[in-house]
Short mmCIF file of C-alpha atoms and ligand atoms in Angstrom, two decimals:
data_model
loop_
_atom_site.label_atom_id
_atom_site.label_comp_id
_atom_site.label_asym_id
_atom_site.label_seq_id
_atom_site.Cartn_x
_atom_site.Cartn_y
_atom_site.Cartn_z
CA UNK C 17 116.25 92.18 207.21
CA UNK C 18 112.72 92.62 206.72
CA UNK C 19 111.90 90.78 203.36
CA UNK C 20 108.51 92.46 201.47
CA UNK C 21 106.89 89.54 199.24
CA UNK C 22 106.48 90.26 195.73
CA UNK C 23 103.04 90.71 194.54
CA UNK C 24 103.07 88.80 191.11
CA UNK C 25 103.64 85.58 193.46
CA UNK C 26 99.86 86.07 194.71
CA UNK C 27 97.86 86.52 191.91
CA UNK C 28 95.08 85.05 190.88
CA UNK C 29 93.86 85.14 187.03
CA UNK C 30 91.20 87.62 187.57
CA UNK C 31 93.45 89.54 189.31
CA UNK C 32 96.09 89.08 186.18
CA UNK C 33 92.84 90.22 184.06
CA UNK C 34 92.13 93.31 185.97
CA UNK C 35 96.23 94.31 186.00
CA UNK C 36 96.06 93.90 182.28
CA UNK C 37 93.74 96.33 181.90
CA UNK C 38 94.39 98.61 184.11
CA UNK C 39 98.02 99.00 182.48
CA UNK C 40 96.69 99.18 178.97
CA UNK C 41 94.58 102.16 180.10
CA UNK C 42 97.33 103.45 181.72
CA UNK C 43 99.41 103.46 178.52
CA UNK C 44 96.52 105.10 176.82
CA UNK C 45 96.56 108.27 179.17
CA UNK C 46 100.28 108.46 178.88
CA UNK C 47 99.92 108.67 174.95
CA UNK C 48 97.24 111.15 175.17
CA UNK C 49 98.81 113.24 178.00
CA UNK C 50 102.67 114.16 177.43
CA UNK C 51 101.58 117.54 178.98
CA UNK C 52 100.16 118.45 182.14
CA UNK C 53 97.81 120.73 179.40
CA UNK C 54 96.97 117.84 177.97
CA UNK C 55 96.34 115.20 181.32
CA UNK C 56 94.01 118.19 182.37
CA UNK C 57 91.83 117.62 179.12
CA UNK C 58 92.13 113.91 179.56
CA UNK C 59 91.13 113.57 183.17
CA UNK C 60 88.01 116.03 182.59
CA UNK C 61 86.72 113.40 179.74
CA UNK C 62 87.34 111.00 181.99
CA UNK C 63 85.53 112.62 185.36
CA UNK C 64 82.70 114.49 183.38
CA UNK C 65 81.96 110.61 181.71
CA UNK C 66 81.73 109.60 185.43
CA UNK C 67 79.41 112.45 185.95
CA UNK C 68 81.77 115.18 187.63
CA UNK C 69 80.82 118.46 187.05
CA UNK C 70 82.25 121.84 187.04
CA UNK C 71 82.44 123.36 190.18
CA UNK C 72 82.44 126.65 188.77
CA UNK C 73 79.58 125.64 186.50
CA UNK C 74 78.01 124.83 189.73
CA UNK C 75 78.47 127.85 191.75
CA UNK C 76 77.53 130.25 188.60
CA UNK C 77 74.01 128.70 188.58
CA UNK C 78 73.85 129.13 192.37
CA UNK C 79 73.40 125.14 192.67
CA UNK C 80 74.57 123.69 196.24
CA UNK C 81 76.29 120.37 196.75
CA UNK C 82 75.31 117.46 198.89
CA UNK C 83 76.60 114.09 199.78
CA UNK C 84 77.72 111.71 196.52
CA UNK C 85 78.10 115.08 194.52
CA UNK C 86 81.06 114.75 192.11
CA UNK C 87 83.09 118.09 191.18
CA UNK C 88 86.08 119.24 189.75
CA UNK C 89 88.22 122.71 189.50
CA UNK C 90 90.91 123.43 187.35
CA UNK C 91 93.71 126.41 187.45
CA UNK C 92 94.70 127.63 183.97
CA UNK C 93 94.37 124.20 182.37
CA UNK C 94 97.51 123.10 184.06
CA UNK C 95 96.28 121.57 187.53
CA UNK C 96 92.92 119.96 188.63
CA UNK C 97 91.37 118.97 192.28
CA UNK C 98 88.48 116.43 192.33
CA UNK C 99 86.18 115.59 195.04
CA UNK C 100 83.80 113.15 196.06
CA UNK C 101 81.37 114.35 198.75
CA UNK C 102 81.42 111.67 201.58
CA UNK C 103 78.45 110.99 204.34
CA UNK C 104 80.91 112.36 206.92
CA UNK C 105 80.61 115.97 207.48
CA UNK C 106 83.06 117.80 205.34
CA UNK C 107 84.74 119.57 208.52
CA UNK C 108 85.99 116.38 209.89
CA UNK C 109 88.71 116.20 206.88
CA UNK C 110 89.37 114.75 203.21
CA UNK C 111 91.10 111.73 202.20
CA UNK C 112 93.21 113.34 199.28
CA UNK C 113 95.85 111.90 196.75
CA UNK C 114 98.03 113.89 195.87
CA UNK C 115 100.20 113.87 192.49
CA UNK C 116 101.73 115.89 189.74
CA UNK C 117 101.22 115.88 185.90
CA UNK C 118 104.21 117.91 184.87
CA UNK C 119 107.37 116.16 183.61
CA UNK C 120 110.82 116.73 183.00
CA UNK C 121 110.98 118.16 179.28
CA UNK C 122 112.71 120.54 177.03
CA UNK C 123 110.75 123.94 176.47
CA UNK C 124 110.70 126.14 173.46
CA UNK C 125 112.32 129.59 174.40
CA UNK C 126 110.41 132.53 173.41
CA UNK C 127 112.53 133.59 170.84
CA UNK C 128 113.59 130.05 169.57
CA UNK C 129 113.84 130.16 165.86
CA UNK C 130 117.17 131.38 164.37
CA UNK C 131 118.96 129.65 161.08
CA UNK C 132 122.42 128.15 161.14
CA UNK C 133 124.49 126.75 157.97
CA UNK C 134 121.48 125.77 156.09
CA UNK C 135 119.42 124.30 159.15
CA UNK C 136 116.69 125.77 160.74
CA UNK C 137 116.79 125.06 164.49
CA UNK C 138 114.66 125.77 167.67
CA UNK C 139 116.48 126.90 170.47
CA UNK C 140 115.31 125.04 174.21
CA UNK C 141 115.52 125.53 178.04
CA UNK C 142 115.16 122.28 179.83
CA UNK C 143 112.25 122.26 182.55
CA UNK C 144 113.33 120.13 185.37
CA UNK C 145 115.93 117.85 186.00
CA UNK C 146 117.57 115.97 183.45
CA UNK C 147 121.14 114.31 182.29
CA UNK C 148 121.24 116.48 179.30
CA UNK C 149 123.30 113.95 177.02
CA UNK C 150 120.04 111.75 177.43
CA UNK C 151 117.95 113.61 174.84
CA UNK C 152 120.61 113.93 172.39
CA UNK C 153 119.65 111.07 169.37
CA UNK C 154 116.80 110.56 169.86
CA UNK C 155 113.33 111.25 167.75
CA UNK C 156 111.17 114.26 169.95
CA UNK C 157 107.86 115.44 169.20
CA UNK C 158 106.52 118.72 170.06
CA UNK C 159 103.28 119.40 172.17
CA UNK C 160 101.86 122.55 173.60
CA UNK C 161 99.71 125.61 172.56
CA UNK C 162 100.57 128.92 170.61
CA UNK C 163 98.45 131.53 172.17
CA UNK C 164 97.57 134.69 169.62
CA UNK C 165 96.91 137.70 170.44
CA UNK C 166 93.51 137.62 169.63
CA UNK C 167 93.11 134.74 172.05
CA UNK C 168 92.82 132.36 170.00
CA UNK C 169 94.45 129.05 170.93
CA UNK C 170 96.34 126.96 168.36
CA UNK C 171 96.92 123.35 169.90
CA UNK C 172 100.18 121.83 168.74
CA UNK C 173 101.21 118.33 168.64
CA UNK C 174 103.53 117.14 165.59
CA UNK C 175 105.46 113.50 165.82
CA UNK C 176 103.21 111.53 167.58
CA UNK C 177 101.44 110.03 164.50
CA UNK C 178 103.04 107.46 162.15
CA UNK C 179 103.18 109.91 159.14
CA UNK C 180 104.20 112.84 161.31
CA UNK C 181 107.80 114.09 161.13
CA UNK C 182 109.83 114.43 164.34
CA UNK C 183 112.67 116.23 165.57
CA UNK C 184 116.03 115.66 166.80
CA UNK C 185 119.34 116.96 168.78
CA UNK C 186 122.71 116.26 166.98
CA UNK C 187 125.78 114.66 168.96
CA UNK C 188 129.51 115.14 167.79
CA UNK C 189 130.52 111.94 165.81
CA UNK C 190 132.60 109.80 168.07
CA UNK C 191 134.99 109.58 165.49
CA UNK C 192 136.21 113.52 166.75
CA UNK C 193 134.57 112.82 169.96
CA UNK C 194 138.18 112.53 171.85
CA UNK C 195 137.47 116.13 173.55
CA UNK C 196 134.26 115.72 174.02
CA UNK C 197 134.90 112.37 175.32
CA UNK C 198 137.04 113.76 178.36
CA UNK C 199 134.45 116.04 179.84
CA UNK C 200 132.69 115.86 182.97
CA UNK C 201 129.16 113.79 181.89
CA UNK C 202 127.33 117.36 183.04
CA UNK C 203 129.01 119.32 180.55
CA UNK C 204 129.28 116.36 177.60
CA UNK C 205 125.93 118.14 176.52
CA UNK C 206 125.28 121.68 177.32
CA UNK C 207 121.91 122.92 178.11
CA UNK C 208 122.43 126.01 175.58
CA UNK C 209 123.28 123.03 172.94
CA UNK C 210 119.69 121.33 173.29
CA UNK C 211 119.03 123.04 169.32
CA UNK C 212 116.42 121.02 167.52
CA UNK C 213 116.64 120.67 164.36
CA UNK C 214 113.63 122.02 162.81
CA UNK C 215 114.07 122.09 158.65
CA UNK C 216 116.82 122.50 156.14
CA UNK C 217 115.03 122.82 153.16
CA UNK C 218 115.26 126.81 151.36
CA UNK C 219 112.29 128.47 149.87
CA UNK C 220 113.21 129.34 146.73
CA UNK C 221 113.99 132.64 145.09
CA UNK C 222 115.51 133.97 149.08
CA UNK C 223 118.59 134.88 149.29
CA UNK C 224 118.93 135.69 153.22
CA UNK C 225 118.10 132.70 155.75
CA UNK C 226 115.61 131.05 152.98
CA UNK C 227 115.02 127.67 155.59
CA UNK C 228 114.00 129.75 158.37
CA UNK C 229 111.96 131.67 155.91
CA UNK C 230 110.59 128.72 154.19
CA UNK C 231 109.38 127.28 158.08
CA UNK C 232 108.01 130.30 158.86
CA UNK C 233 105.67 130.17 155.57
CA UNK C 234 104.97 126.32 156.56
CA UNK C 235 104.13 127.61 159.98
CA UNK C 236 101.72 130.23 158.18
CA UNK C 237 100.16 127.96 156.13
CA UNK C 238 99.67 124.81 158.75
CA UNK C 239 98.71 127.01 161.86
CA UNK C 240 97.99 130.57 160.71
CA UNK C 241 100.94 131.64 162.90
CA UNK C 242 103.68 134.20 162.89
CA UNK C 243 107.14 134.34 164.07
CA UNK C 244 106.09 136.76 166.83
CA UNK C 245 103.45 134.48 168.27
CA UNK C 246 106.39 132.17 169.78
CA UNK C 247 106.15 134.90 172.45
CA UNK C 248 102.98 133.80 173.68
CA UNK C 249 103.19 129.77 173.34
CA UNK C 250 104.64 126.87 175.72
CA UNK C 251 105.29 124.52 173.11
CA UNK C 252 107.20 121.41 175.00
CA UNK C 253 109.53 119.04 173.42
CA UNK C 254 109.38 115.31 174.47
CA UNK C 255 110.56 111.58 173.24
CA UNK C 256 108.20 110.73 170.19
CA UNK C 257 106.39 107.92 170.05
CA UNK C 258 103.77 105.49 172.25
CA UNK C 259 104.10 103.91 175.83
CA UNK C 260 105.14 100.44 175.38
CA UNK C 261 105.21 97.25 177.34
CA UNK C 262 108.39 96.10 178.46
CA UNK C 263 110.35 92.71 178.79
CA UNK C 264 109.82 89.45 177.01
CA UNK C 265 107.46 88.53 179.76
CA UNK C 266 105.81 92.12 179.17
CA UNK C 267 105.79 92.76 182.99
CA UNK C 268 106.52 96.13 182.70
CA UNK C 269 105.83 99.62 181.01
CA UNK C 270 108.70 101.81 178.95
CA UNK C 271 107.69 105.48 178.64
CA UNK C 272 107.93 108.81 179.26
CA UNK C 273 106.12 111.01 181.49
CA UNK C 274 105.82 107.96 184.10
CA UNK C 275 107.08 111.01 186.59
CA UNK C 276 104.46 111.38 188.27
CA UNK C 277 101.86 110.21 185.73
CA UNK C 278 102.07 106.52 186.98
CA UNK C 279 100.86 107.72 190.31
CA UNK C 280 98.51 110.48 189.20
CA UNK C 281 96.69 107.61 186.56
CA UNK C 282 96.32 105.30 189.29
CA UNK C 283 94.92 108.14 191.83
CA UNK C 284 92.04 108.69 189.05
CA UNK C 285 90.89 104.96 188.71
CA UNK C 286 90.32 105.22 192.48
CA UNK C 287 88.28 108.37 192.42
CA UNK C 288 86.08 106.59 189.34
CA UNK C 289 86.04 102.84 191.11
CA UNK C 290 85.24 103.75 194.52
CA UNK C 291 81.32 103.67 195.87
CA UNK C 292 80.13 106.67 197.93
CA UNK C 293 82.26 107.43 200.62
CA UNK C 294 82.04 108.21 203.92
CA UNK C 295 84.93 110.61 204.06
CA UNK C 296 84.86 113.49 201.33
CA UNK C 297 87.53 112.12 198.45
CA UNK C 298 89.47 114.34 197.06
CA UNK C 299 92.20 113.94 193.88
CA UNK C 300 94.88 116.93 193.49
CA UNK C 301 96.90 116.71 190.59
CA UNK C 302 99.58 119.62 190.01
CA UNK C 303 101.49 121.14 188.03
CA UNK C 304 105.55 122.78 187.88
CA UNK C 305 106.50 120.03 190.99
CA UNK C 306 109.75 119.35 188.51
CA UNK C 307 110.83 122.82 189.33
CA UNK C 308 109.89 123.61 192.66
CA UNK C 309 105.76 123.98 192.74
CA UNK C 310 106.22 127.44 192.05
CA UNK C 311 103.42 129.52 190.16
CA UNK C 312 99.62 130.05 190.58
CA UNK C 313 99.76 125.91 188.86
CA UNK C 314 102.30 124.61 191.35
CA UNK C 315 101.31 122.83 195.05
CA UNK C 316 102.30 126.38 196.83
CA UNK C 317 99.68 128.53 195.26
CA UNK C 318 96.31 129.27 197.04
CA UNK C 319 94.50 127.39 194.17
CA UNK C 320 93.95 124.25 196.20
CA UNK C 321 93.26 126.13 199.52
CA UNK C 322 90.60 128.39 197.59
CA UNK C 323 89.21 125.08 196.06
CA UNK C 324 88.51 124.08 199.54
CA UNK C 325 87.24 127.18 200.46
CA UNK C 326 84.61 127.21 197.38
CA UNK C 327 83.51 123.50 198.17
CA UNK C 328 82.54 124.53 201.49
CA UNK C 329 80.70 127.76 200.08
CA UNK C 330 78.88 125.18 197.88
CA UNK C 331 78.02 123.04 200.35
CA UNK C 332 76.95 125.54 202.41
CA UNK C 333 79.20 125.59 205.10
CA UNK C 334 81.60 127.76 204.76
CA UNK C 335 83.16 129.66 207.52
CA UNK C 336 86.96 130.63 208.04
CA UNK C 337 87.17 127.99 210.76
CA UNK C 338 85.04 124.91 208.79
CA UNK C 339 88.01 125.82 206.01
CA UNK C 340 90.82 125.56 208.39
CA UNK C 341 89.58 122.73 210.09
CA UNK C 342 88.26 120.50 206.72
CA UNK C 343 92.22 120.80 205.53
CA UNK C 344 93.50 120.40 209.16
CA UNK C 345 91.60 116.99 209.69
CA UNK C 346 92.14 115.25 205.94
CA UNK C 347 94.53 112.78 205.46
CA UNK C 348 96.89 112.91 202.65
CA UNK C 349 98.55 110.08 200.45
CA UNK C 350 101.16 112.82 198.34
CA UNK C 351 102.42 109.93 195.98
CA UNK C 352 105.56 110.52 193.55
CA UNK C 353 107.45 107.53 192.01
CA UNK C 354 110.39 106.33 194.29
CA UNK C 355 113.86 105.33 193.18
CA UNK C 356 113.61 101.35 192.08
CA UNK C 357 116.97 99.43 192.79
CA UNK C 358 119.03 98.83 189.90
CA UNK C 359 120.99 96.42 190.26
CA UNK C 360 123.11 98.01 186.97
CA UNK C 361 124.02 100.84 189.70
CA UNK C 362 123.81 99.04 192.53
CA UNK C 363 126.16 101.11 194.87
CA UNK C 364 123.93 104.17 195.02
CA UNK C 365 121.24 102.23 196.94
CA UNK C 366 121.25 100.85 200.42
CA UNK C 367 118.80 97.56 200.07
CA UNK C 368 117.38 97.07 203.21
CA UNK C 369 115.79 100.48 202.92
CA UNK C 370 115.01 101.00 198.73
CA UNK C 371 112.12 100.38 196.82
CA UNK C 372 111.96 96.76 194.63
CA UNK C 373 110.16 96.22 191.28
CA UNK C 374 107.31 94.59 191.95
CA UNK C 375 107.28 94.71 195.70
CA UNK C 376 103.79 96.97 195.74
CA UNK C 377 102.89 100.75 196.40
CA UNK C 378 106.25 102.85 197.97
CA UNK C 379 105.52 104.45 201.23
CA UNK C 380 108.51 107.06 202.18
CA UNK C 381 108.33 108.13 205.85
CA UNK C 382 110.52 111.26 204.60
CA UNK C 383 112.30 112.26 201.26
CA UNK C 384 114.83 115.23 201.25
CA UNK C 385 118.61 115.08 201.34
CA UNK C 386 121.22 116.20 203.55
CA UNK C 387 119.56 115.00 206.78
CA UNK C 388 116.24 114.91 205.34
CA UNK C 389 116.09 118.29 204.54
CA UNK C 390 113.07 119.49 202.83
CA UNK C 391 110.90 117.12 203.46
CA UNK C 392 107.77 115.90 205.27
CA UNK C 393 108.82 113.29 207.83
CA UNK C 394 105.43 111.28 208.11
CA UNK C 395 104.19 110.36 212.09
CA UNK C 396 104.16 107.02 212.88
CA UNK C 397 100.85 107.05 214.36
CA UNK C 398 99.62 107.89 210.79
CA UNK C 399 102.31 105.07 209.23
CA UNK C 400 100.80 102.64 211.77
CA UNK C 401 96.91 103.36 210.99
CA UNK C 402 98.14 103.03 206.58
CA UNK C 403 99.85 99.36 207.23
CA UNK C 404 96.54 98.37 208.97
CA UNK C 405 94.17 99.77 206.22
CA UNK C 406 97.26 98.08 203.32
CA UNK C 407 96.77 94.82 204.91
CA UNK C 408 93.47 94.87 205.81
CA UNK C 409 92.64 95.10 201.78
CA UNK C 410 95.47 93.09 200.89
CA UNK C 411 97.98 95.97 199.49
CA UNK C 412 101.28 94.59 198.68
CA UNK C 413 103.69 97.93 199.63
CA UNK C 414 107.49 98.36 200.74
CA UNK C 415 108.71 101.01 202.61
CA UNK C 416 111.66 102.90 201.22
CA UNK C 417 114.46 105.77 201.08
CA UNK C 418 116.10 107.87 198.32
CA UNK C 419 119.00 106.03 197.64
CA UNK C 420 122.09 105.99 200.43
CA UNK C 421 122.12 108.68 202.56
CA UNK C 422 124.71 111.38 201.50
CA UNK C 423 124.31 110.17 197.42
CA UNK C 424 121.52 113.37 196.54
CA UNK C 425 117.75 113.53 197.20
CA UNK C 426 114.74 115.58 196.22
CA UNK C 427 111.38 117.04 197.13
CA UNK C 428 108.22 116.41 196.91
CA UNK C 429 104.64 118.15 197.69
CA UNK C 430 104.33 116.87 200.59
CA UNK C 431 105.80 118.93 203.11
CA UNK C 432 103.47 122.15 201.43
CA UNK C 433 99.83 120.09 202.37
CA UNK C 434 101.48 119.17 206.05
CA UNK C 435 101.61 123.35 206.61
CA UNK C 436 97.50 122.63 207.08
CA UNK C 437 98.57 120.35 209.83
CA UNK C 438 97.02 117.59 207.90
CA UNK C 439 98.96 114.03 208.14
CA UNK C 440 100.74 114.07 204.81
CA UNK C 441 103.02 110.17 203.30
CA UNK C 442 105.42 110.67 200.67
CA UNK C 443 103.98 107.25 198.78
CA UNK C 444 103.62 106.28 195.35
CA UNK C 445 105.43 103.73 192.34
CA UNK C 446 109.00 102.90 191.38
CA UNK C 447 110.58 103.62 188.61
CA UNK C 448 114.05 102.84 186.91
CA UNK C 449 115.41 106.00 185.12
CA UNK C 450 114.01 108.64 186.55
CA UNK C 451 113.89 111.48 184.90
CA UNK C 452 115.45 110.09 181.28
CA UNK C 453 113.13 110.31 178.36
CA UNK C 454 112.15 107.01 178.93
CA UNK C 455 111.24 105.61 182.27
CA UNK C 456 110.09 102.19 183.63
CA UNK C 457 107.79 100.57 186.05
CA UNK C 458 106.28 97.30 187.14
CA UNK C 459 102.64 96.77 186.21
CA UNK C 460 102.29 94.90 189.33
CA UNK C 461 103.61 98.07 190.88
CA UNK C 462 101.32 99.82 188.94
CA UNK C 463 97.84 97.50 190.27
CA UNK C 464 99.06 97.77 193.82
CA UNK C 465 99.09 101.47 193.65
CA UNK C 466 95.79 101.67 192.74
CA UNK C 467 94.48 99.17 195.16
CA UNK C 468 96.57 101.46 198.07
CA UNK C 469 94.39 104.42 196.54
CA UNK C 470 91.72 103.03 197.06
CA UNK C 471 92.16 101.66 200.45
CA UNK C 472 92.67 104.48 201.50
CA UNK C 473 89.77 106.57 200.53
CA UNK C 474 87.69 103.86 201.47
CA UNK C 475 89.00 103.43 204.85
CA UNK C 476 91.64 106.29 206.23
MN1 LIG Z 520 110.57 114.19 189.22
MN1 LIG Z 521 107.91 113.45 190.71
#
C-alpha cells in the first residue's frame, strides 16, 4: 500500500506560524459567512481591499483591462468569479478553482409562521442533504434577507451574538421515546417536523393566536416587516454560535458551513497571495451545488460562461472562438471536501483508497456512485502534470475515493466545467461529518490546500 506522509511531521515553526493564521482567518470568514449571501459580501471586502474591481463597474465606464488587472462579477449576490489577468494571452486558458459557498441548511418556507398550543413556530424545508435527527436539540440562528415590496432589503441575522436569543427543534422525551425509538433513523425525524420554535409569550388583551400575534408586532417593531413579506425572503436556519478549534492539541476546526467553505476560503488566500501570473487566475465560487447547481446561481447557468465572455469583451478580444477556446484551454482544480476516514465508522471506507486527516489537499480522479456515475473522471495526463507541480512546491496531498464502492456517492461541479473540454480534478479538504451541523477538518489539511491553490495557479 502506498503510505502518504502526514504533513504536521514536516513542519517547521514558521510554517506552524503561517498555519496558525491562516486557520484563525479561516474561522473568521466562517463566522461572518453562514450564507452564500453573506461569503459574497465577505469575499468582495476582501478582493476590493486587494484592489479588485467591479467588472461591471468597469465595462459601464467603457474602461479596458490589461495584464495584472484584478476583477470580479457576481450573480444575484449568491455566486462570484474572480480573475487575475496573467502575461499569457487570455486565449491560451485560465487556471480556475473552483468551489461552492452554499451549505446544507434548513430554509424558512414562504408561509412559515402558524401558532400551535401556545407556541409560535416557523415551519422549514431542508436545503440539501442532511440526517434530519441531527438538527433536532440544538441552539440555530437565523440568517438571510426579507425582501419588501418596495425593494427594500432587510438583512437578518438573530443568534449569533452573545445577548441574542436562538432557536430550537423539540425531540420526544426518551422517556415515551419507545415508538419513536423503533423507527428507521430516516424517519426518527421527519422533514415536515423541522418546526422551530419561535415565541410563546401572548400579547395581551388577544384572544385568538395572541403569540403569533405578539411575534408579528415584535417583527413590526424590530424590522418594519409584515407577515406577508415572508413571501419574498430566504431567511436560512443554521447551528448558532462561532467556529471553534478542536482537540486538546487544537489541531483541528469544529464548525459549520466547512462544506465547501474550507475549500472556497483557502481558494481566496491564493488569489490575494499570489504575484502576477503568467496564466489568467481565475476563482469561481457557486452557489445551490447542495441541491444539484440548479438556478441562474448554480455551476449550470450561463453566468460563468458569460463572465468569460465579458472578460474577453474587456480585454478586447472577444470573438465567439477566443471564448470557446479561453474555457477550452484552462485548467480547473473543482475542489469540494472529501470523506475523512473515521475510524468510529470504519467499515464504510476502503483505506488504501480514502482520504486521512492530516495527509494534505484530496485529489479525486472521479466522484459519483454506482460505477462512477455522474462524475468527471480526471485524465491522467492532467493527474500526472498536478503531482509534478504538488511536489515540485512541496504540497503534501493523498489521493482518494468516496467511501467503498457500492456504500452511496455524490456529485460535484466538476463534470459541468469539463463540458468546455477543459481538464477539470475533483480536489479539495477532508472533513469528518459531512453534512451535520457541525463539521471537522485538519488545519494542516487546511494549509496544504492552500499551498495546492497556489501551486497551481502559479505553475499549471
Ligand atoms: Mn455537500
Ligand atoms: Mn460540497
Amino acid at each position: 500500500m502506498m503510505e502518504r506522509k502526514n504533513a504536521w511531521k514536516e513542519y517547521s515553526p514558521t510554517e506552524i506560524t503561517q498555519l496558525e493564521k491562516l486557520c484563525k482567518d479561516y474561522r473568521e470568514f466562517l463566522d461572518a459567512g453562514k450564507t452564500e449571501r453573506e461569503c459574497v459580501e465577505e469575499i468582495i471586502k476582501l478582493m476590493k481591499a486587494a484592489g479588485y474591481e467591479d467588472l461591471e463597474q468597469i465595462k459601464k465606464n467603457g474602461k479596458k483591462l490589461k495584464s495584472g488587472d484584478k476583477v470580479y462579477a457576481t450573480c444575484m449576490k449568491k455566486t462570484i468569479a474572480l480573475f487575475h489577468i496573467g502575461t499569457k494571452p487570455i486565449q491560451e486558458g485560465m487556471n480556475i478553482l473552483g468551489a461552492h459557498i452554499d451549505s446544507p441548511r434548513l430554509d424558512l418556507k414562504q408561509n412559515p409562521l402558524y401558532e400551535e398550543q401556545g407556541f409560535a413556530y416557523l415551519d422549514t424545508h431542508y436545503y440539501g442533504g442532511i440526517k434530519k435527527y441531527q438538527w433536532v436539540t440544538i441552539p440555530l440562528a437565523i440568517h438571510g434577507v426579507v425582501v419588501k415590496k418596495d425593494g427594500t432589503t432587510i438583512h437578518v441575522v438573530i443568534g449569533e451574538k452573545e445577548e441574542d436569543p436562538v432557536f430550537c427543534i423539540t425531540d420526544l422525551l426518551v422517556h415515551l421515546s419507545q415508538e419513536q425509538l423503533e423507527k428507521k433513523a430516516r424517519k426518527v425525524i421527519e422533514g415536515e417536523d423541522l418546526n422551530i420554535i419561535f415565541g410563546s409569550q401572548p400579547l395581551k388583551g388577544i384572544e385568538k393566536e395572541a403569540v403569533k400575534e405578539n411575534i408579528l408586532k415584535l417583527l413590526k417593531e424590530t424590522y418594519d416587516f409584515e407577515e406577508e413579506d415572508f413571501i419574498s425572503a430566504e431567511l436560512e436556519v443554521v447551528p448558532a454560535g462561532k467556529a471553534r478549534e478542536s482537540g486538546f492539541d487544537r489541531s483541528m476546526i469544529l464548525a459549520y458551513g466547512q462544506d465547501d467553505r474550507v475549500c472556497a476560503y483557502t481558494s481566496i488566500v491564493a488569489m490575494l497571495e499570489q504575484e502576477q501570473p503568467t496564466t489568467t487566475s481565475c476563482c469561481l465560487l457557486v452557489d445551490k451545488e447542495e441541491i444539484g447547481s440548479v438556478g441562474a446561481t448554480g455551476m449550470r447557468s450561463n453566468f460563468f460562461e458569460n463572465t468569460v465572455a465579458e472578460l474577453l469583451d474587456a480585454l478586447d478580444e472577444y470573438t465567439e472562438l477566443t471564448l470557446r477556446r479561453t474555457l477550452a484551454n484552462s485548467k480547473m482544480l473543482s475542489s469540494d471536501v472529501s470523506a475523512a476516514y473515521d475510524p468510529t465508522y470504519g467499515s464504510a471506507f476502503e483505506k488504501k483508497n480514502t482520504a486521512y486527516f492530516g495527509k494534505g489537499m484530496v485529489f479525486n480522479k472521479f466522484t459519483g456512485s454506482r460505477g462512477k456515475s455522474g462524475s468527471n473522471d480526471a485524465n491522467a495526463e492532467y493527474i500526472a502534470q498536478l503531482r509534478r507541480i504538488m511536489d515540485d512546491n512541496n504540497v503534501c496531498y493523498q489521493t482518494a475515493e468516496l467511501g467503498k464502492v457500492d456504500l452511496g456517492g455524490g456529485g460535484t461541479i466538476a463534470y459541468i466545467l469539463s463540458l468546455y473540454g477543459m481538464e477539470v480534478i475533483d480536489s479539495g479538504v477532508a472533513v469528518l461529518s459531512m453534512h451535520a451541523p457541525w463539521e471537522m477538518t485538519s488545519k494542516a489539511d487546511i494549509y496544504e490546500a492552500k499551498k495546492g491553490y497556489l501551486a497551481f495557479l502559479k505553475d499549471a
